[in-house]
PDB file of C-alpha atoms in Angstrom:
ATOM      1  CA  UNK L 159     -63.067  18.709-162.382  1.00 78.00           C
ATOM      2  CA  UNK L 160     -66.857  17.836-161.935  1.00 89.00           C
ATOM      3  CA  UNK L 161     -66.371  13.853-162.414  1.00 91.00           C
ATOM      4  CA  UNK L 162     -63.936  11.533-164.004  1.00 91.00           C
ATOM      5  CA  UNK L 163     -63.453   7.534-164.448  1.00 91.00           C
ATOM      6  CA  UNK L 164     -61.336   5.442-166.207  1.00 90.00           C
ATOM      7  CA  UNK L 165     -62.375   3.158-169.086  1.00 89.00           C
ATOM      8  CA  UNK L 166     -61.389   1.235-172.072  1.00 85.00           C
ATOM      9  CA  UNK L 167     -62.649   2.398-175.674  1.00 81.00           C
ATOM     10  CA  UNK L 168     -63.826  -0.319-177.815  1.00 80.00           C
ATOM     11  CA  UNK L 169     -61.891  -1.826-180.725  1.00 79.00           C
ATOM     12  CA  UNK L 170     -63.913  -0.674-183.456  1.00 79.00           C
ATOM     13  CA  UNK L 171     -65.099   2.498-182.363  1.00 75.00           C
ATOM     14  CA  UNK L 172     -66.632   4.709-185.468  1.00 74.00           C
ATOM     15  CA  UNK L 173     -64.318   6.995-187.105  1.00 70.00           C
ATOM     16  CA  UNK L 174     -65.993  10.410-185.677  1.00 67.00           C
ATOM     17  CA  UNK L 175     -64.955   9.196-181.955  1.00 69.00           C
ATOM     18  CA  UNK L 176     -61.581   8.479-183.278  1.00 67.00           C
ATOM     19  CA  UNK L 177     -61.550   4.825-184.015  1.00 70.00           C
ATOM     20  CA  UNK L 178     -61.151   2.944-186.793  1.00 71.00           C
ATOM     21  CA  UNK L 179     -64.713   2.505-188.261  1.00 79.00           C
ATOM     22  CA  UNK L 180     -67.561   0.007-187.827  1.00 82.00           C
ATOM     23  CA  UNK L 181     -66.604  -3.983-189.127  1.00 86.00           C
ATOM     24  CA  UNK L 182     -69.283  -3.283-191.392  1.00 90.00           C
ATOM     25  CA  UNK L 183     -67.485   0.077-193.279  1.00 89.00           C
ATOM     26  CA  UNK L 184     -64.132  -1.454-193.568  1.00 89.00           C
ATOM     27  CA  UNK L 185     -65.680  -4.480-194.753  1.00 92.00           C
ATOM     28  CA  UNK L 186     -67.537  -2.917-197.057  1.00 93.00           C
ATOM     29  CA  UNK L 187     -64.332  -0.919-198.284  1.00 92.00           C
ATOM     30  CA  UNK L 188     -62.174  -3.982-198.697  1.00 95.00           C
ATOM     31  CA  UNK L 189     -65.015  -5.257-200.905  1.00 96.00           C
ATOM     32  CA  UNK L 190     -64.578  -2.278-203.071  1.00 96.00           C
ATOM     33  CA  UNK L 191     -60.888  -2.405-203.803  1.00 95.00           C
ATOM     34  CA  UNK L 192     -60.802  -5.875-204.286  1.00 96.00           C
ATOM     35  CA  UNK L 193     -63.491  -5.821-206.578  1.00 96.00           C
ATOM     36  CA  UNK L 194     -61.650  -2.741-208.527  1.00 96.00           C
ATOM     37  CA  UNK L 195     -58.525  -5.264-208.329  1.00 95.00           C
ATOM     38  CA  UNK L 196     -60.390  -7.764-210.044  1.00 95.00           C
ATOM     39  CA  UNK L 197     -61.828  -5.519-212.673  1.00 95.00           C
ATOM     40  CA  UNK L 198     -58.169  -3.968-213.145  1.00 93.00           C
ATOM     41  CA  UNK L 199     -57.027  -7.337-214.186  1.00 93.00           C
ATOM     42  CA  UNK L 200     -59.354  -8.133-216.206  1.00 92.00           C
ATOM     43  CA  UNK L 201     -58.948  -4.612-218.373  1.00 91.00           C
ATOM     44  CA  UNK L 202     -55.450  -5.553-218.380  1.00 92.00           C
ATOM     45  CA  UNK L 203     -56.061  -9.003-219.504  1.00 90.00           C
ATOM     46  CA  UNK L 204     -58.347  -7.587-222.356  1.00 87.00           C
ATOM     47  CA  UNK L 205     -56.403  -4.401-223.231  1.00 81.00           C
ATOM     48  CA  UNK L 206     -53.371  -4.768-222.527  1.00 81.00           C
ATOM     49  CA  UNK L 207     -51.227  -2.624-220.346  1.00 81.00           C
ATOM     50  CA  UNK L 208     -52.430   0.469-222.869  1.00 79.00           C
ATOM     51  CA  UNK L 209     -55.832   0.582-221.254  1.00 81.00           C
ATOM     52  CA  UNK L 210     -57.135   1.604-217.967  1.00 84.00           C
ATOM     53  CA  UNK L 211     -56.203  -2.077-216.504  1.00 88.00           C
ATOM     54  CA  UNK L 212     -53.292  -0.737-214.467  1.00 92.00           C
ATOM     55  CA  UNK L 213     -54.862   2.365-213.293  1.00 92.00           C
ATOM     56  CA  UNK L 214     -57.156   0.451-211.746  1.00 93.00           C
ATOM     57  CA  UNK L 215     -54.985  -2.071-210.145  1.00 94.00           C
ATOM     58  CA  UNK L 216     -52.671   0.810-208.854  1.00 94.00           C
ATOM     59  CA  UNK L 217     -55.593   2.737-207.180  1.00 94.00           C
ATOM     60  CA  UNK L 218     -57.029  -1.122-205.612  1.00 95.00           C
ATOM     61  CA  UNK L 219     -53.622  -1.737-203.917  1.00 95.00           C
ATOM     62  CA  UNK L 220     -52.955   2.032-202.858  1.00 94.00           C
ATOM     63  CA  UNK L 221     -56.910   1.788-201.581  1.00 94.00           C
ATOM     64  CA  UNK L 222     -56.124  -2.064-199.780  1.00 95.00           C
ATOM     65  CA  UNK L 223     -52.820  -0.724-198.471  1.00 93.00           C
ATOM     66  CA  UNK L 224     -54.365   2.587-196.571  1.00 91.00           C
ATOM     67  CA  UNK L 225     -56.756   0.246-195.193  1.00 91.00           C
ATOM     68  CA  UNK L 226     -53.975  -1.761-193.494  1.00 91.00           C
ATOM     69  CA  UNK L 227     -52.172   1.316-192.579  1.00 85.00           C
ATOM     70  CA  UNK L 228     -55.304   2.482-190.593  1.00 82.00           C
ATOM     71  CA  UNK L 229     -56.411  -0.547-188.688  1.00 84.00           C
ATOM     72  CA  UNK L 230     -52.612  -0.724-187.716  1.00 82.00           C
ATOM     73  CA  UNK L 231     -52.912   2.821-186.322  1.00 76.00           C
ATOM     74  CA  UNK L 232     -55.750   3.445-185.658  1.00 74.00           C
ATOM     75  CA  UNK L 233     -57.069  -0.499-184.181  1.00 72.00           C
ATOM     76  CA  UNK L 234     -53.965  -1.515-182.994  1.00 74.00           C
ATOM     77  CA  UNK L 235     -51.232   1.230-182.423  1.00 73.00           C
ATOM     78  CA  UNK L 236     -54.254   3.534-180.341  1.00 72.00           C
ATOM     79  CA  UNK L 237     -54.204   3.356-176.860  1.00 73.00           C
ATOM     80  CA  UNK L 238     -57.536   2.081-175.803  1.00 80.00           C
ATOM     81  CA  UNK L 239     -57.369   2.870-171.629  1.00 86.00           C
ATOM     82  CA  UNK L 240     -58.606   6.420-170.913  1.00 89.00           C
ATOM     83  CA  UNK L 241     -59.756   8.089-168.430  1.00 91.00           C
ATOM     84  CA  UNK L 242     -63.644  10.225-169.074  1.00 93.00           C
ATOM     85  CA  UNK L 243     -63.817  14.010-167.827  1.00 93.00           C
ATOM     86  CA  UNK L 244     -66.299  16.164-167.400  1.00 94.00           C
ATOM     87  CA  UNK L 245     -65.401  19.612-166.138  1.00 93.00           C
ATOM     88  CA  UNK L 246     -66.493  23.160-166.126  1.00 93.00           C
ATOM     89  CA  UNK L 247     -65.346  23.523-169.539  1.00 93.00           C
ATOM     90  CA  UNK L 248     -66.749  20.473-171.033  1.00 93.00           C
ATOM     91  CA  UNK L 249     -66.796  16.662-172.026  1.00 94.00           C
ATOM     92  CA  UNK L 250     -63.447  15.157-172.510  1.00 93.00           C
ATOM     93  CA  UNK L 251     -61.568  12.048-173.307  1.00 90.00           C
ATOM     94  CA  UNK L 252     -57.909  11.801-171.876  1.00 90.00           C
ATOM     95  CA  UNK L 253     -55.925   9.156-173.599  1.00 86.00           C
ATOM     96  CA  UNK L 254     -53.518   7.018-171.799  1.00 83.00           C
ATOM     97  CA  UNK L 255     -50.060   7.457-171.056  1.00 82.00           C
ATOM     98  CA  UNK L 256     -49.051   4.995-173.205  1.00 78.00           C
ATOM     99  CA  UNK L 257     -50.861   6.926-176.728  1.00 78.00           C
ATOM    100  CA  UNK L 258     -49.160  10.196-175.412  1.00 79.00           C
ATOM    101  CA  UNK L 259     -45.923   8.582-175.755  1.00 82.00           C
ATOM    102  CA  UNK L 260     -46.781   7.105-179.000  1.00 78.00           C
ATOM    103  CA  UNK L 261     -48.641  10.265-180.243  1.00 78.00           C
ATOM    104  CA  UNK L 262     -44.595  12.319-179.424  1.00 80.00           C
ATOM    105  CA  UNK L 263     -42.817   9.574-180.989  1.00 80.00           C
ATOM    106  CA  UNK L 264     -45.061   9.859-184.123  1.00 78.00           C
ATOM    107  CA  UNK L 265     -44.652  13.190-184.112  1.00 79.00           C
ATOM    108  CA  UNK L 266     -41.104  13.231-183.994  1.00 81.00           C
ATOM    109  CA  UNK L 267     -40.830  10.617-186.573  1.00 78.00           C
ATOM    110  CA  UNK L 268     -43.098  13.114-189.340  1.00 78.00           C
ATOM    111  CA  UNK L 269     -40.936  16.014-187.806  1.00 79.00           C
ATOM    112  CA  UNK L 270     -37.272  14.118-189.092  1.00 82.00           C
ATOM    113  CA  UNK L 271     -39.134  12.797-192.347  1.00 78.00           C
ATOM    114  CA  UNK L 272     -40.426  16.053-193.302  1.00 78.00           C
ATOM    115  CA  UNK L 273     -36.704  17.424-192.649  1.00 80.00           C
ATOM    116  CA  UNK L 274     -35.454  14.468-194.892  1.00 79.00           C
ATOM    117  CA  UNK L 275     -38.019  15.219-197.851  1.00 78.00           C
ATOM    118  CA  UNK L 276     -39.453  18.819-197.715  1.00 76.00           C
ATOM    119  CA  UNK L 277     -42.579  17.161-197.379  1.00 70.00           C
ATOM    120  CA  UNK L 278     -45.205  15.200-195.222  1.00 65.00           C
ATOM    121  CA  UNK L 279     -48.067  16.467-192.681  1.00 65.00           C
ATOM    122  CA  UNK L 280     -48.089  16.299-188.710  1.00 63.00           C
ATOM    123  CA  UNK L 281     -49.614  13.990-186.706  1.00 63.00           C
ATOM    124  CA  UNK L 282     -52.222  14.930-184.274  1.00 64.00           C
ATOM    125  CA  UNK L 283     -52.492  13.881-180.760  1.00 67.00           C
ATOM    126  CA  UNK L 284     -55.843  12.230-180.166  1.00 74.00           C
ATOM    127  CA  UNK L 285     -57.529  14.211-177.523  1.00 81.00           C
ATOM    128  CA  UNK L 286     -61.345  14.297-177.820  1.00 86.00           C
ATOM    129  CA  UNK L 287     -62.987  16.986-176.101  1.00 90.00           C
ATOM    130  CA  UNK L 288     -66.552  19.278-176.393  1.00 91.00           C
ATOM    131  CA  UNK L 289     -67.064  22.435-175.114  1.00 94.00           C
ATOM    132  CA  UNK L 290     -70.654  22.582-172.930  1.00 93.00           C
ATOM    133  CA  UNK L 291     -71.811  25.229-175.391  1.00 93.00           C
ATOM    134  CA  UNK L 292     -70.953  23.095-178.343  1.00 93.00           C
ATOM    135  CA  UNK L 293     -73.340  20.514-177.320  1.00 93.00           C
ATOM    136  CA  UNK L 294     -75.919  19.862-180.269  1.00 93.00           C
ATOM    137  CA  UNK L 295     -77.342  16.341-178.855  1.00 93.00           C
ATOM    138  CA  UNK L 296     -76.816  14.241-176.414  1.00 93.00           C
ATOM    139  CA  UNK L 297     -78.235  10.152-176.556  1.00 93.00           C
ATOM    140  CA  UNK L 298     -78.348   8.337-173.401  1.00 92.00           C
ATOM    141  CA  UNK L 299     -78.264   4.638-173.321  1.00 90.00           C
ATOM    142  CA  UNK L 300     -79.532   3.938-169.692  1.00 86.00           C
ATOM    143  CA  UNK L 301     -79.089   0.186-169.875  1.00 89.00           C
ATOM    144  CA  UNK L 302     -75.929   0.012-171.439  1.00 88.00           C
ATOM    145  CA  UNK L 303     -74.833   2.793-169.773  1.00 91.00           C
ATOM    146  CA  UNK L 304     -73.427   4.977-172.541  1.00 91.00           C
ATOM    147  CA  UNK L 305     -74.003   8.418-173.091  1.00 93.00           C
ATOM    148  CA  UNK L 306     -73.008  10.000-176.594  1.00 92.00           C
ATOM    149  CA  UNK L 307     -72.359  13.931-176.868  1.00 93.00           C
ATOM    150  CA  UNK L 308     -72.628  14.944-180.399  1.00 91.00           C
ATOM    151  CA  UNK L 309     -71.140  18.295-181.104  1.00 88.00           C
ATOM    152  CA  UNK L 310     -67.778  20.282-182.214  1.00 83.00           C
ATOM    153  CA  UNK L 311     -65.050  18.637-183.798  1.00 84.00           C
ATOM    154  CA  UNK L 312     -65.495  15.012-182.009  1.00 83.00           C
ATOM    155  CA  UNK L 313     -68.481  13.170-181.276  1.00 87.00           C
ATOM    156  CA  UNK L 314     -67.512  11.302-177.729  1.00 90.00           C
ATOM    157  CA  UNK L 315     -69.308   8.372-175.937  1.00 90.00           C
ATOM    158  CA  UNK L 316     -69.059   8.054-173.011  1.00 92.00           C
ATOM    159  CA  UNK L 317     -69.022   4.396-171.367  1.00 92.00           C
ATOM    160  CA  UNK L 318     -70.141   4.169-167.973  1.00 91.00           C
ATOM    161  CA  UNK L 319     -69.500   1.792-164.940  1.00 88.00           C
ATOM    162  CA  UNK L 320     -72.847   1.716-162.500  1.00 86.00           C
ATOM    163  CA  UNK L 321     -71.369   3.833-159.868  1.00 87.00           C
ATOM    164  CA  UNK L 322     -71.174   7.142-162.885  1.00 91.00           C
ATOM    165  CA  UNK L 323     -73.667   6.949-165.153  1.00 91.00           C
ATOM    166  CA  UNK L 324     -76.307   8.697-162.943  1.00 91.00           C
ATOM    167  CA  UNK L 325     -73.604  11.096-161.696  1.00 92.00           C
ATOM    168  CA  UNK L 326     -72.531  11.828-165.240  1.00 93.00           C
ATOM    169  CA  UNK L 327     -76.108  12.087-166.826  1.00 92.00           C
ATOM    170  CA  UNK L 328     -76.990  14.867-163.483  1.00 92.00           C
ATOM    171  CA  UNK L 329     -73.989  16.603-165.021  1.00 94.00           C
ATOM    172  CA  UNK L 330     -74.319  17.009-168.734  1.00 93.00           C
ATOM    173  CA  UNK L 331     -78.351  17.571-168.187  1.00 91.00           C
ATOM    174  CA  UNK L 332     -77.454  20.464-166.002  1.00 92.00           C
ATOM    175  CA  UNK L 333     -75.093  22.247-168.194  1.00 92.00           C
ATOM    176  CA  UNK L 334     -76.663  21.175-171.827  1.00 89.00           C
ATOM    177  CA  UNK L 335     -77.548  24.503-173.907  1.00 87.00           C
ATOM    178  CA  UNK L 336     -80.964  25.324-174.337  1.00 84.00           C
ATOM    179  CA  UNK L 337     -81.047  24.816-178.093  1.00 85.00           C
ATOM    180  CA  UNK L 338     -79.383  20.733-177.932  1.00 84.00           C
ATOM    181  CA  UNK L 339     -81.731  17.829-177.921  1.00 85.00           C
ATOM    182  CA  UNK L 340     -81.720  15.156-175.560  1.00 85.00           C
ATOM    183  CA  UNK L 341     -82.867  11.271-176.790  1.00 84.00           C
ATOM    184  CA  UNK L 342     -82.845   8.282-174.057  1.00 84.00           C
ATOM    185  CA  UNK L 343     -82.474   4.876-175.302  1.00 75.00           C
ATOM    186  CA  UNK L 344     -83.407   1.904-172.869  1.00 58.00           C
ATOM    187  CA  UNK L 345     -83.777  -0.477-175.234  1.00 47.00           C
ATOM    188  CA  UNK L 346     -79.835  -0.939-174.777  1.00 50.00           C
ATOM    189  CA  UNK L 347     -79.527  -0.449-178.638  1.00 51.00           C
ATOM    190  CA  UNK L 348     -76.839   1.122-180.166  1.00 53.00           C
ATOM    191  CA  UNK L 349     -76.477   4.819-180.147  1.00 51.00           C
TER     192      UNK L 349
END
């Protein structure tokens, strides 16, 4: 292990780094199934239950309900203490011991429902990491001490305290592949 430091991810983090999505997505996608509520009504209002009314106000409340279901998971069920790595393989995020509890128990759970109904999917453990050679860009955010590795299947930012952000910026320059581009931000902006 090259360098590691604990931290705490924030609430909304985007989707791509495993969080929930920006305030302004899931805004934006409660707007949209409560205006397709709305309009569901009022088909059914002018229709009748023969027209696409119901259709409508089935897909809103499936659409509103998913949305609850994921900011209970993902905003308030997900672990937010981990612990940043960066090792001779690559960049990772280790969650906490408390989401690899909740990650077996969920697991477990899908496990005995998909024995009850024949059906259902798994459920993933969150565990973010990038291989060196995977790297595709890297943005670092020297006043706010962020850096953000894009590439592979996660994009991961990493949040800094003062004592590891130059340590962990020496690092990833070092090992970056030729062919990913590097951006610096000072502006404290966000990445």
């Amino acid at each position: 292990m090259l360098l590691s430091w604990n931290g705490t991810l924030p609430w909304f983090a985007p989707m791509r780094e495993g969080g929930p999505g920006r305030p302004i997505s899931l805004a934006l996608n409660t707007v949209m199934a409560v205006f397709l509520l709305f309009l569901g009504i009022d088909q059914t209002e002018k229709g009748g239950l023969g027209g696409a009314g119901p259709a409508l106000i089935l897909l809103a409340v499936t659409w509103l309900g998913f949305l609850v279901l994921w900011l209970l998971i993902k905003g308030m069920l997900r672990g937010r203490d981990v612990t940043f790595v960066l090792d001779t393989k690559g960049v990772h995020i280790r969650p906490s011991v408390g989401q690899r509890k909740l990650d077996r128990r969920m697991s477990r759970l899908v496990r005995i429902v998909f024995l009850f109904t024949w059906k259902g999917g798994q459920w993933a453990a969150w565990l973010p990491s990038t291989r060196w050679r995977e790297i595709r860009e890297v943005l670092f955010d020297d006043r706010s001490r962020e850096i953000l590795v894009r590439g592979g299947a996660w994009d991961i930012r990493l949040l800094c305290d003062p004592g590891h952000h130059r340590d962990a910026r020496a690092i990833i320059e070092a090992r970056l592949p030729a062919r990913s581009r590097v951006r610096t931000s000072s502006f404290g902006g966000e990445l």
